[in-house]
């Protein structure tokens, strides 16, 4: 039998050098933020901030729908970069992302689709304003503030804001005259969003955003790759990097994320209790209760915030909804 010699062509690693930076997919309809609903108040609008967290490897989150309940009617949704603070009456600094008329839905949440969807990158914030143009005090439901945070999950934080008691968006004049803004109010409803995840790459800014379990997995495999007796030694390091790049961020488990969620729940309870204690004042029977009258809605007797911001109103026409 004649001996044969074989030639192994060198491995072409050029494709492995071209690693993607973000996933080519969006997590569809996976996250629904449902805030607490104490049915404290109803009126025309609620303005608040949303913050995108930066401690997970997210490229951005994409907000697609805002859900509210109430008598609704001509509904508009507006957004502004960074925060709503000092912009409550400056319409020119806001972008209209929803403008339709909706049927009343006092018991069930009604979807307000955001067109186009709003993208928030890691660490970014935006102001959100949901408004009903009905000429009464039953437009949308919202809460009294019960803490420094309305809702929090591993991806975003929703903060308290201001209620608006005017059927004219951004107006400084309230339903009964006087000021139209009520501080210390919270959004009631749901936020539907998707997430675009980063892919791992061998750079510090990306690597440190991944969970601790994922980083330990990378370190362990790289140490194995350096040992002569390891099968991984046969792979060029660029190929190993390419494999890491294709793994989803939670490939090594979601233990870190579960710990974060548990910590968030614990902090939320402690923070809520501390806030209520800080707001405690000796109880005094309200005037309305002494005379047998009680109104659940915000009215002109509530403590008002200063309304010295410049008003910048423009006319708008709501589109008709098919529902």
mmCIF file of C-alpha atoms in Angstrom:
data_model
loop_
_atom_site.group_PDB
_atom_site.id
_atom_site.type_symbol
_atom_site.label_atom_id
_atom_site.label_comp_id
_atom_site.label_asym_id
_atom_site.label_seq_id
_atom_site.Cartn_x
_atom_site.Cartn_y
_atom_site.Cartn_z
ATOM 1 C CA UNK A 1 0.000 0.000 0.000
ATOM 2 C CA UNK A 2 1.465 3.282 -1.054
ATOM 3 C CA UNK A 3 1.654 6.025 1.490
ATOM 4 C CA UNK A 4 -0.265 9.212 0.866
ATOM 5 C CA UNK A 5 0.341 12.684 2.111
ATOM 6 C CA UNK A 6 -2.482 15.146 2.746
ATOM 7 C CA UNK A 7 -2.379 18.900 2.587
ATOM 8 C CA UNK A 8 -4.680 20.917 4.838
ATOM 9 C CA UNK A 9 -5.436 24.354 3.486
ATOM 10 C CA UNK A 10 -5.093 27.172 6.039
ATOM 11 C CA UNK A 11 -8.349 28.265 7.644
ATOM 12 C CA UNK A 12 -9.771 31.439 6.120
ATOM 13 C CA UNK A 13 -10.524 33.691 9.088
ATOM 14 C CA UNK A 14 -11.452 36.807 7.140
ATOM 15 C CA UNK A 15 -15.230 36.428 7.686
ATOM 16 C CA UNK A 16 -14.618 36.159 11.420
ATOM 17 C CA UNK A 17 -12.969 39.577 11.393
ATOM 18 C CA UNK A 18 -16.252 41.179 10.288
ATOM 19 C CA UNK A 19 -18.299 40.881 13.464
ATOM 20 C CA UNK A 20 -21.723 42.480 13.799
ATOM 21 C CA UNK A 21 -22.204 45.102 16.521
ATOM 22 C CA UNK A 22 -25.952 44.693 17.106
ATOM 23 C CA UNK A 23 -28.449 41.857 16.676
ATOM 24 C CA UNK A 24 -30.252 41.706 13.340
ATOM 25 C CA UNK A 25 -33.566 41.084 15.090
ATOM 26 C CA UNK A 26 -35.897 42.993 17.427
ATOM 27 C CA UNK A 27 -37.541 41.314 20.396
ATOM 28 C CA UNK A 28 -41.166 41.602 19.288
ATOM 29 C CA UNK A 29 -43.868 42.587 21.814
ATOM 30 C CA UNK A 30 -41.962 40.962 24.646
ATOM 31 C CA UNK A 31 -42.142 43.727 27.216
ATOM 32 C CA UNK A 32 -45.278 45.335 28.626
ATOM 33 C CA UNK A 33 -44.910 47.867 31.416
ATOM 34 C CA UNK A 34 -48.078 47.951 33.553
ATOM 35 C CA UNK A 35 -48.059 50.744 36.123
ATOM 36 C CA UNK A 36 -49.991 50.715 39.372
ATOM 37 C CA UNK A 37 -53.642 51.707 39.070
ATOM 38 C CA UNK A 38 -55.235 53.230 42.170
ATOM 39 C CA UNK A 39 -57.927 55.114 40.208
ATOM 40 C CA UNK A 40 -57.119 58.336 42.056
ATOM 41 C CA UNK A 41 -58.053 60.924 39.432
ATOM 42 C CA UNK A 42 -59.395 61.537 35.946
ATOM 43 C CA UNK A 43 -58.866 64.573 33.756
ATOM 44 C CA UNK A 44 -57.321 65.691 30.477
ATOM 45 C CA UNK A 45 -53.651 64.735 30.442
ATOM 46 C CA UNK A 46 -50.529 63.409 32.118
ATOM 47 C CA UNK A 47 -46.922 64.462 31.435
ATOM 48 C CA UNK A 48 -43.968 62.386 32.676
ATOM 49 C CA UNK A 49 -40.417 61.201 31.876
ATOM 50 C CA UNK A 50 -39.156 57.781 30.730
ATOM 51 C CA UNK A 51 -35.512 56.767 31.232
ATOM 52 C CA UNK A 52 -33.726 53.971 29.339
ATOM 53 C CA UNK A 53 -31.269 52.172 31.598
ATOM 54 C CA UNK A 54 -27.670 51.494 30.594
ATOM 55 C CA UNK A 55 -26.641 48.499 32.737
ATOM 56 C CA UNK A 56 -27.641 45.804 30.199
ATOM 57 C CA UNK A 57 -26.203 45.367 26.666
ATOM 58 C CA UNK A 58 -29.064 47.152 24.886
ATOM 59 C CA UNK A 59 -28.462 49.158 21.734
ATOM 60 C CA UNK A 60 -31.855 50.812 22.153
ATOM 61 C CA UNK A 61 -35.459 50.222 23.186
ATOM 62 C CA UNK A 62 -38.300 50.963 20.783
ATOM 63 C CA UNK A 63 -41.595 52.224 22.253
ATOM 64 C CA UNK A 64 -44.507 51.205 20.034
ATOM 65 C CA UNK A 65 -47.686 51.709 22.065
ATOM 66 C CA UNK A 66 -49.013 53.657 25.033
ATOM 67 C CA UNK A 67 -52.118 52.226 26.732
ATOM 68 C CA UNK A 68 -54.531 54.325 28.801
ATOM 69 C CA UNK A 69 -58.155 54.217 29.924
ATOM 70 C CA UNK A 70 -60.897 56.781 30.383
ATOM 71 C CA UNK A 71 -63.528 58.436 28.199
ATOM 72 C CA UNK A 72 -60.638 59.192 25.779
ATOM 73 C CA UNK A 73 -62.098 60.967 22.700
ATOM 74 C CA UNK A 74 -59.594 62.974 20.595
ATOM 75 C CA UNK A 75 -56.288 61.584 21.888
ATOM 76 C CA UNK A 76 -52.811 62.927 21.222
ATOM 77 C CA UNK A 77 -49.403 61.665 22.356
ATOM 78 C CA UNK A 78 -46.326 63.911 22.296
ATOM 79 C CA UNK A 79 -42.634 63.360 23.010
ATOM 80 C CA UNK A 80 -39.660 65.616 23.686
ATOM 81 C CA UNK A 81 -35.940 64.800 24.136
ATOM 82 C CA UNK A 82 -34.395 64.450 27.606
ATOM 83 C CA UNK A 83 -37.224 65.671 29.875
ATOM 84 C CA UNK A 84 -40.540 67.524 29.966
ATOM 85 C CA UNK A 85 -39.254 69.888 32.672
ATOM 86 C CA UNK A 86 -39.548 73.570 31.664
ATOM 87 C CA UNK A 87 -41.399 72.534 28.489
ATOM 88 C CA UNK A 88 -44.952 72.032 29.760
ATOM 89 C CA UNK A 89 -46.347 74.948 27.768
ATOM 90 C CA UNK A 90 -43.877 75.060 24.873
ATOM 91 C CA UNK A 91 -45.576 73.111 22.076
ATOM 92 C CA UNK A 92 -42.765 73.814 19.585
ATOM 93 C CA UNK A 93 -40.384 71.618 21.616
ATOM 94 C CA UNK A 94 -42.646 68.547 21.326
ATOM 95 C CA UNK A 95 -43.232 66.060 18.521
ATOM 96 C CA UNK A 96 -46.723 64.667 17.852
ATOM 97 C CA UNK A 97 -46.587 60.850 17.540
ATOM 98 C CA UNK A 98 -50.280 59.920 17.888
ATOM 99 C CA UNK A 99 -53.398 61.850 16.850
ATOM 100 C CA UNK A 100 -56.697 59.932 16.643
ATOM 101 C CA UNK A 101 -60.156 59.833 18.146
ATOM 102 C CA UNK A 102 -60.950 56.813 20.338
ATOM 103 C CA UNK A 103 -64.136 55.375 21.804
ATOM 104 C CA UNK A 104 -64.611 55.506 25.599
ATOM 105 C CA UNK A 105 -62.888 52.701 27.511
ATOM 106 C CA UNK A 106 -63.173 53.388 31.219
ATOM 107 C CA UNK A 107 -62.487 49.804 32.415
ATOM 108 C CA UNK A 108 -60.015 48.388 29.857
ATOM 109 C CA UNK A 109 -56.765 49.902 28.648
ATOM 110 C CA UNK A 110 -56.882 51.273 25.105
ATOM 111 C CA UNK A 111 -53.868 51.149 22.767
ATOM 112 C CA UNK A 112 -52.469 54.395 21.326
ATOM 113 C CA UNK A 113 -50.016 53.360 18.590
ATOM 114 C CA UNK A 114 -46.857 55.434 18.291
ATOM 115 C CA UNK A 115 -46.041 56.299 14.672
ATOM 116 C CA UNK A 116 -43.171 56.120 14.017
ATOM 117 C CA UNK A 117 -41.979 54.127 17.063
ATOM 118 C CA UNK A 118 -39.742 56.018 19.477
ATOM 119 C CA UNK A 119 -36.161 54.784 19.895
ATOM 120 C CA UNK A 120 -34.231 55.422 23.115
ATOM 121 C CA UNK A 121 -30.567 54.477 23.369
ATOM 122 C CA UNK A 122 -28.757 53.384 26.520
ATOM 123 C CA UNK A 123 -28.886 56.094 29.167
ATOM 124 C CA UNK A 124 -31.258 58.379 27.251
ATOM 125 C CA UNK A 125 -34.452 59.942 28.593
ATOM 126 C CA UNK A 126 -37.510 61.537 27.026
ATOM 127 C CA UNK A 127 -40.607 63.410 28.094
ATOM 128 C CA UNK A 128 -44.020 61.890 27.303
ATOM 129 C CA UNK A 129 -47.345 63.735 27.210
ATOM 130 C CA UNK A 130 -50.674 61.893 26.811
ATOM 131 C CA UNK A 131 -53.704 64.164 26.342
ATOM 132 C CA UNK A 132 -57.455 63.905 25.783
ATOM 133 C CA UNK A 133 -59.296 66.751 24.060
ATOM 134 C CA UNK A 134 -62.676 65.969 25.668
ATOM 135 C CA UNK A 135 -64.348 69.003 27.205
ATOM 136 C CA UNK A 136 -64.899 67.351 30.592
ATOM 137 C CA UNK A 137 -62.924 65.890 33.501
ATOM 138 C CA UNK A 138 -63.083 62.197 32.514
ATOM 139 C CA UNK A 139 -60.527 62.025 29.673
ATOM 140 C CA UNK A 140 -57.873 59.708 31.148
ATOM 141 C CA UNK A 141 -57.144 58.060 34.507
ATOM 142 C CA UNK A 142 -53.991 58.827 36.509
ATOM 143 C CA UNK A 143 -52.686 58.451 40.075
ATOM 144 C CA UNK A 144 -51.389 60.517 42.927
ATOM 145 C CA UNK A 145 -47.632 60.230 43.322
ATOM 146 C CA UNK A 146 -46.632 57.440 45.717
ATOM 147 C CA UNK A 147 -42.852 57.491 45.375
ATOM 148 C CA UNK A 148 -39.894 58.800 43.411
ATOM 149 C CA UNK A 149 -40.430 56.130 40.724
ATOM 150 C CA UNK A 150 -43.744 55.171 39.098
ATOM 151 C CA UNK A 151 -42.448 51.941 37.541
ATOM 152 C CA UNK A 152 -39.089 50.247 37.037
ATOM 153 C CA UNK A 153 -37.890 47.111 35.253
ATOM 154 C CA UNK A 154 -34.416 45.996 34.045
ATOM 155 C CA UNK A 155 -34.770 48.119 30.890
ATOM 156 C CA UNK A 156 -36.566 51.368 31.744
ATOM 157 C CA UNK A 157 -37.797 53.647 34.505
ATOM 158 C CA UNK A 158 -41.032 55.678 34.436
ATOM 159 C CA UNK A 159 -41.017 58.750 36.671
ATOM 160 C CA UNK A 160 -43.822 60.837 38.232
ATOM 161 C CA UNK A 161 -44.922 64.015 36.509
ATOM 162 C CA UNK A 162 -47.733 66.538 36.149
ATOM 163 C CA UNK A 163 -51.428 66.182 35.396
ATOM 164 C CA UNK A 164 -53.083 68.616 32.986
ATOM 165 C CA UNK A 165 -56.634 69.854 33.611
ATOM 166 C CA UNK A 166 -57.265 71.582 30.293
ATOM 167 C CA UNK A 167 -58.753 70.081 27.125
ATOM 168 C CA UNK A 168 -56.405 72.322 25.119
ATOM 169 C CA UNK A 169 -52.902 70.710 24.873
ATOM 170 C CA UNK A 170 -50.152 72.682 26.636
ATOM 171 C CA UNK A 171 -52.590 75.390 27.759
ATOM 172 C CA UNK A 172 -51.733 77.319 30.912
ATOM 173 C CA UNK A 173 -55.405 77.896 31.761
ATOM 174 C CA UNK A 174 -57.276 75.255 33.721
ATOM 175 C CA UNK A 175 -60.810 73.892 33.404
ATOM 176 C CA UNK A 176 -62.125 76.391 35.975
ATOM 177 C CA UNK A 177 -59.687 79.151 35.083
ATOM 178 C CA UNK A 178 -56.418 79.670 36.915
ATOM 179 C CA UNK A 179 -53.495 77.250 36.594
ATOM 180 C CA UNK A 180 -53.816 74.024 34.628
ATOM 181 C CA UNK A 181 -50.962 71.853 35.994
ATOM 182 C CA UNK A 182 -51.045 69.545 39.019
ATOM 183 C CA UNK A 183 -47.712 68.316 40.400
ATOM 184 C CA UNK A 184 -47.018 64.902 41.979
ATOM 185 C CA UNK A 185 -49.133 62.762 39.645
ATOM 186 C CA UNK A 186 -48.350 59.386 38.024
ATOM 187 C CA UNK A 187 -49.097 57.777 34.677
ATOM 188 C CA UNK A 188 -51.631 54.923 34.765
ATOM 189 C CA UNK A 189 -51.526 52.422 31.919
ATOM 190 C CA UNK A 190 -49.100 50.348 29.889
ATOM 191 C CA UNK A 191 -46.044 50.901 27.697
ATOM 192 C CA UNK A 192 -45.296 48.303 24.993
ATOM 193 C CA UNK A 193 -41.733 48.232 23.703
ATOM 194 C CA UNK A 194 -39.124 46.032 22.039
ATOM 195 C CA UNK A 195 -35.383 45.784 22.601
ATOM 196 C CA UNK A 196 -32.474 45.755 20.142
ATOM 197 C CA UNK A 197 -29.594 43.948 21.857
ATOM 198 C CA UNK A 198 -25.884 44.521 21.417
ATOM 199 C CA UNK A 199 -23.623 41.670 20.315
ATOM 200 C CA UNK A 200 -20.419 40.925 22.187
ATOM 201 C CA UNK A 201 -17.173 42.367 20.843
ATOM 202 C CA UNK A 202 -13.673 42.471 22.374
ATOM 203 C CA UNK A 203 -13.789 46.112 23.461
ATOM 204 C CA UNK A 204 -14.169 47.490 26.970
ATOM 205 C CA UNK A 205 -17.240 49.650 26.301
ATOM 206 C CA UNK A 206 -19.215 46.642 25.073
ATOM 207 C CA UNK A 207 -17.790 43.859 27.257
ATOM 208 C CA UNK A 208 -18.576 45.552 30.593
ATOM 209 C CA UNK A 209 -22.294 45.879 29.718
ATOM 210 C CA UNK A 210 -22.819 42.111 29.610
ATOM 211 C CA UNK A 211 -23.958 40.162 32.700
ATOM 212 C CA UNK A 212 -21.286 38.846 35.038
ATOM 213 C CA UNK A 213 -22.021 35.227 34.087
ATOM 214 C CA UNK A 214 -21.468 35.979 30.403
ATOM 215 C CA UNK A 215 -18.148 37.734 31.115
ATOM 216 C CA UNK A 216 -16.953 34.818 33.251
ATOM 217 C CA UNK A 217 -17.841 32.423 30.434
ATOM 218 C CA UNK A 218 -15.760 34.468 27.972
ATOM 219 C CA UNK A 219 -12.804 34.557 30.368
ATOM 220 C CA UNK A 220 -12.950 30.803 31.014
ATOM 221 C CA UNK A 221 -13.032 29.906 27.318
ATOM 222 C CA UNK A 222 -10.150 32.273 26.546
ATOM 223 C CA UNK A 223 -8.045 30.663 29.273
ATOM 224 C CA UNK A 224 -8.866 27.216 27.843
ATOM 225 C CA UNK A 225 -7.848 28.482 24.412
ATOM 226 C CA UNK A 226 -4.339 29.254 25.708
ATOM 227 C CA UNK A 227 -3.709 25.707 26.959
ATOM 228 C CA UNK A 228 -1.898 23.416 24.517
ATOM 229 C CA UNK A 229 -3.928 20.342 25.494
ATOM 230 C CA UNK A 230 -7.276 22.104 24.928
ATOM 231 C CA UNK A 231 -9.270 21.323 21.728
ATOM 232 C CA UNK A 232 -10.022 25.065 21.549
ATOM 233 C CA UNK A 233 -6.320 25.646 20.887
ATOM 234 C CA UNK A 234 -6.855 24.544 17.293
ATOM 235 C CA UNK A 235 -9.162 27.488 16.646
ATOM 236 C CA UNK A 236 -7.715 30.876 15.726
ATOM 237 C CA UNK A 237 -8.640 33.466 18.325
ATOM 238 C CA UNK A 238 -10.610 35.503 15.729
ATOM 239 C CA UNK A 239 -12.852 32.482 15.143
ATOM 240 C CA UNK A 240 -13.412 32.170 18.889
ATOM 241 C CA UNK A 241 -14.340 35.869 19.009
ATOM 242 C CA UNK A 242 -16.760 35.306 16.141
ATOM 243 C CA UNK A 243 -18.485 32.522 18.108
ATOM 244 C CA UNK A 244 -18.788 34.782 21.162
ATOM 245 C CA UNK A 245 -20.204 37.492 18.929
ATOM 246 C CA UNK A 246 -23.055 35.241 17.790
ATOM 247 C CA UNK A 247 -24.169 34.327 21.320
ATOM 248 C CA UNK A 248 -27.195 36.189 22.772
ATOM 249 C CA UNK A 249 -26.471 38.274 25.860
ATOM 250 C CA UNK A 250 -28.260 35.824 28.212
ATOM 251 C CA UNK A 251 -26.534 32.675 26.879
ATOM 252 C CA UNK A 252 -24.838 32.084 30.240
ATOM 253 C CA UNK A 253 -28.121 32.450 32.134
ATOM 254 C CA UNK A 254 -30.160 35.338 33.527
ATOM 255 C CA UNK A 255 -29.171 35.000 37.185
ATOM 256 C CA UNK A 256 -27.890 38.577 37.280
ATOM 257 C CA UNK A 257 -31.094 39.926 35.749
ATOM 258 C CA UNK A 258 -33.296 37.972 38.166
ATOM 259 C CA UNK A 259 -31.289 39.409 41.050
ATOM 260 C CA UNK A 260 -31.801 42.886 39.639
ATOM 261 C CA UNK A 261 -35.560 42.371 39.355
ATOM 262 C CA UNK A 262 -35.743 41.144 42.960
ATOM 263 C CA UNK A 263 -33.687 44.113 44.133
ATOM 264 C CA UNK A 264 -35.904 46.506 42.164
ATOM 265 C CA UNK A 265 -39.026 45.102 43.850
ATOM 266 C CA UNK A 266 -37.431 45.385 47.302
ATOM 267 C CA UNK A 267 -36.236 48.936 46.664
ATOM 268 C CA UNK A 268 -39.634 49.936 45.246
ATOM 269 C CA UNK A 269 -41.411 48.866 48.448
ATOM 270 C CA UNK A 270 -38.870 50.537 50.745
ATOM 271 C CA UNK A 271 -38.818 53.730 48.689
ATOM 272 C CA UNK A 272 -42.629 53.898 48.581
ATOM 273 C CA UNK A 273 -42.880 53.522 52.355
ATOM 274 C CA UNK A 274 -40.189 56.170 52.912
ATOM 275 C CA UNK A 275 -41.928 58.589 50.545
ATOM 276 C CA UNK A 276 -45.303 58.189 52.253
ATOM 277 C CA UNK A 277 -43.681 58.811 55.631
ATOM 278 C CA UNK A 278 -41.940 61.926 54.339
ATOM 279 C CA UNK A 279 -45.302 63.269 53.104
ATOM 280 C CA UNK A 280 -47.117 62.612 56.396
ATOM 281 C CA UNK A 281 -48.937 65.525 57.980
ATOM 282 C CA UNK A 282 -51.436 65.462 60.904
ATOM 283 C CA UNK A 283 -54.826 64.502 59.533
ATOM 284 C CA UNK A 284 -57.435 67.219 59.169
ATOM 285 C CA UNK A 285 -60.967 66.512 57.924
ATOM 286 C CA UNK A 286 -61.324 68.098 54.463
ATOM 287 C CA UNK A 287 -63.916 70.802 53.954
ATOM 288 C CA UNK A 288 -65.778 68.675 51.373
ATOM 289 C CA UNK A 289 -66.127 65.691 53.750
ATOM 290 C CA UNK A 290 -67.504 67.859 56.538
ATOM 291 C CA UNK A 291 -70.274 69.017 54.219
ATOM 292 C CA UNK A 292 -70.935 65.603 52.654
ATOM 293 C CA UNK A 293 -69.332 66.255 49.271
ATOM 294 C CA UNK A 294 -66.283 64.551 47.797
ATOM 295 C CA UNK A 295 -64.836 64.877 44.278
ATOM 296 C CA UNK A 296 -62.334 62.275 43.041
ATOM 297 C CA UNK A 297 -61.196 64.461 40.152
ATOM 298 C CA UNK A 298 -58.505 67.131 40.186
ATOM 299 C CA UNK A 299 -60.082 70.552 40.542
ATOM 300 C CA UNK A 300 -59.022 74.131 40.917
ATOM 301 C CA UNK A 301 -58.654 73.777 44.701
ATOM 302 C CA UNK A 302 -55.568 71.531 44.314
ATOM 303 C CA UNK A 303 -52.226 73.095 45.003
ATOM 304 C CA UNK A 304 -50.922 74.419 41.716
ATOM 305 C CA UNK A 305 -47.453 74.770 40.352
ATOM 306 C CA UNK A 306 -46.197 78.023 38.925
ATOM 307 C CA UNK A 307 -47.433 78.608 35.411
ATOM 308 C CA UNK A 308 -45.018 81.288 34.310
ATOM 309 C CA UNK A 309 -43.735 79.278 31.343
ATOM 310 C CA UNK A 310 -44.359 80.873 27.984
ATOM 311 C CA UNK A 311 -47.367 79.371 26.214
ATOM 312 C CA UNK A 312 -46.855 78.252 22.634
ATOM 313 C CA UNK A 313 -50.246 76.947 21.498
ATOM 314 C CA UNK A 314 -51.081 75.954 17.928
ATOM 315 C CA UNK A 315 -54.241 74.466 16.506
ATOM 316 C CA UNK A 316 -54.420 70.746 15.822
ATOM 317 C CA UNK A 317 -57.100 68.491 14.392
ATOM 318 C CA UNK A 318 -57.504 64.877 15.644
ATOM 319 C CA UNK A 319 -57.865 62.142 13.062
ATOM 320 C CA UNK A 320 -60.824 59.833 13.251
ATOM 321 C CA UNK A 321 -60.154 56.360 14.601
ATOM 322 C CA UNK A 322 -61.820 53.402 12.931
ATOM 323 C CA UNK A 323 -62.744 51.713 16.187
#
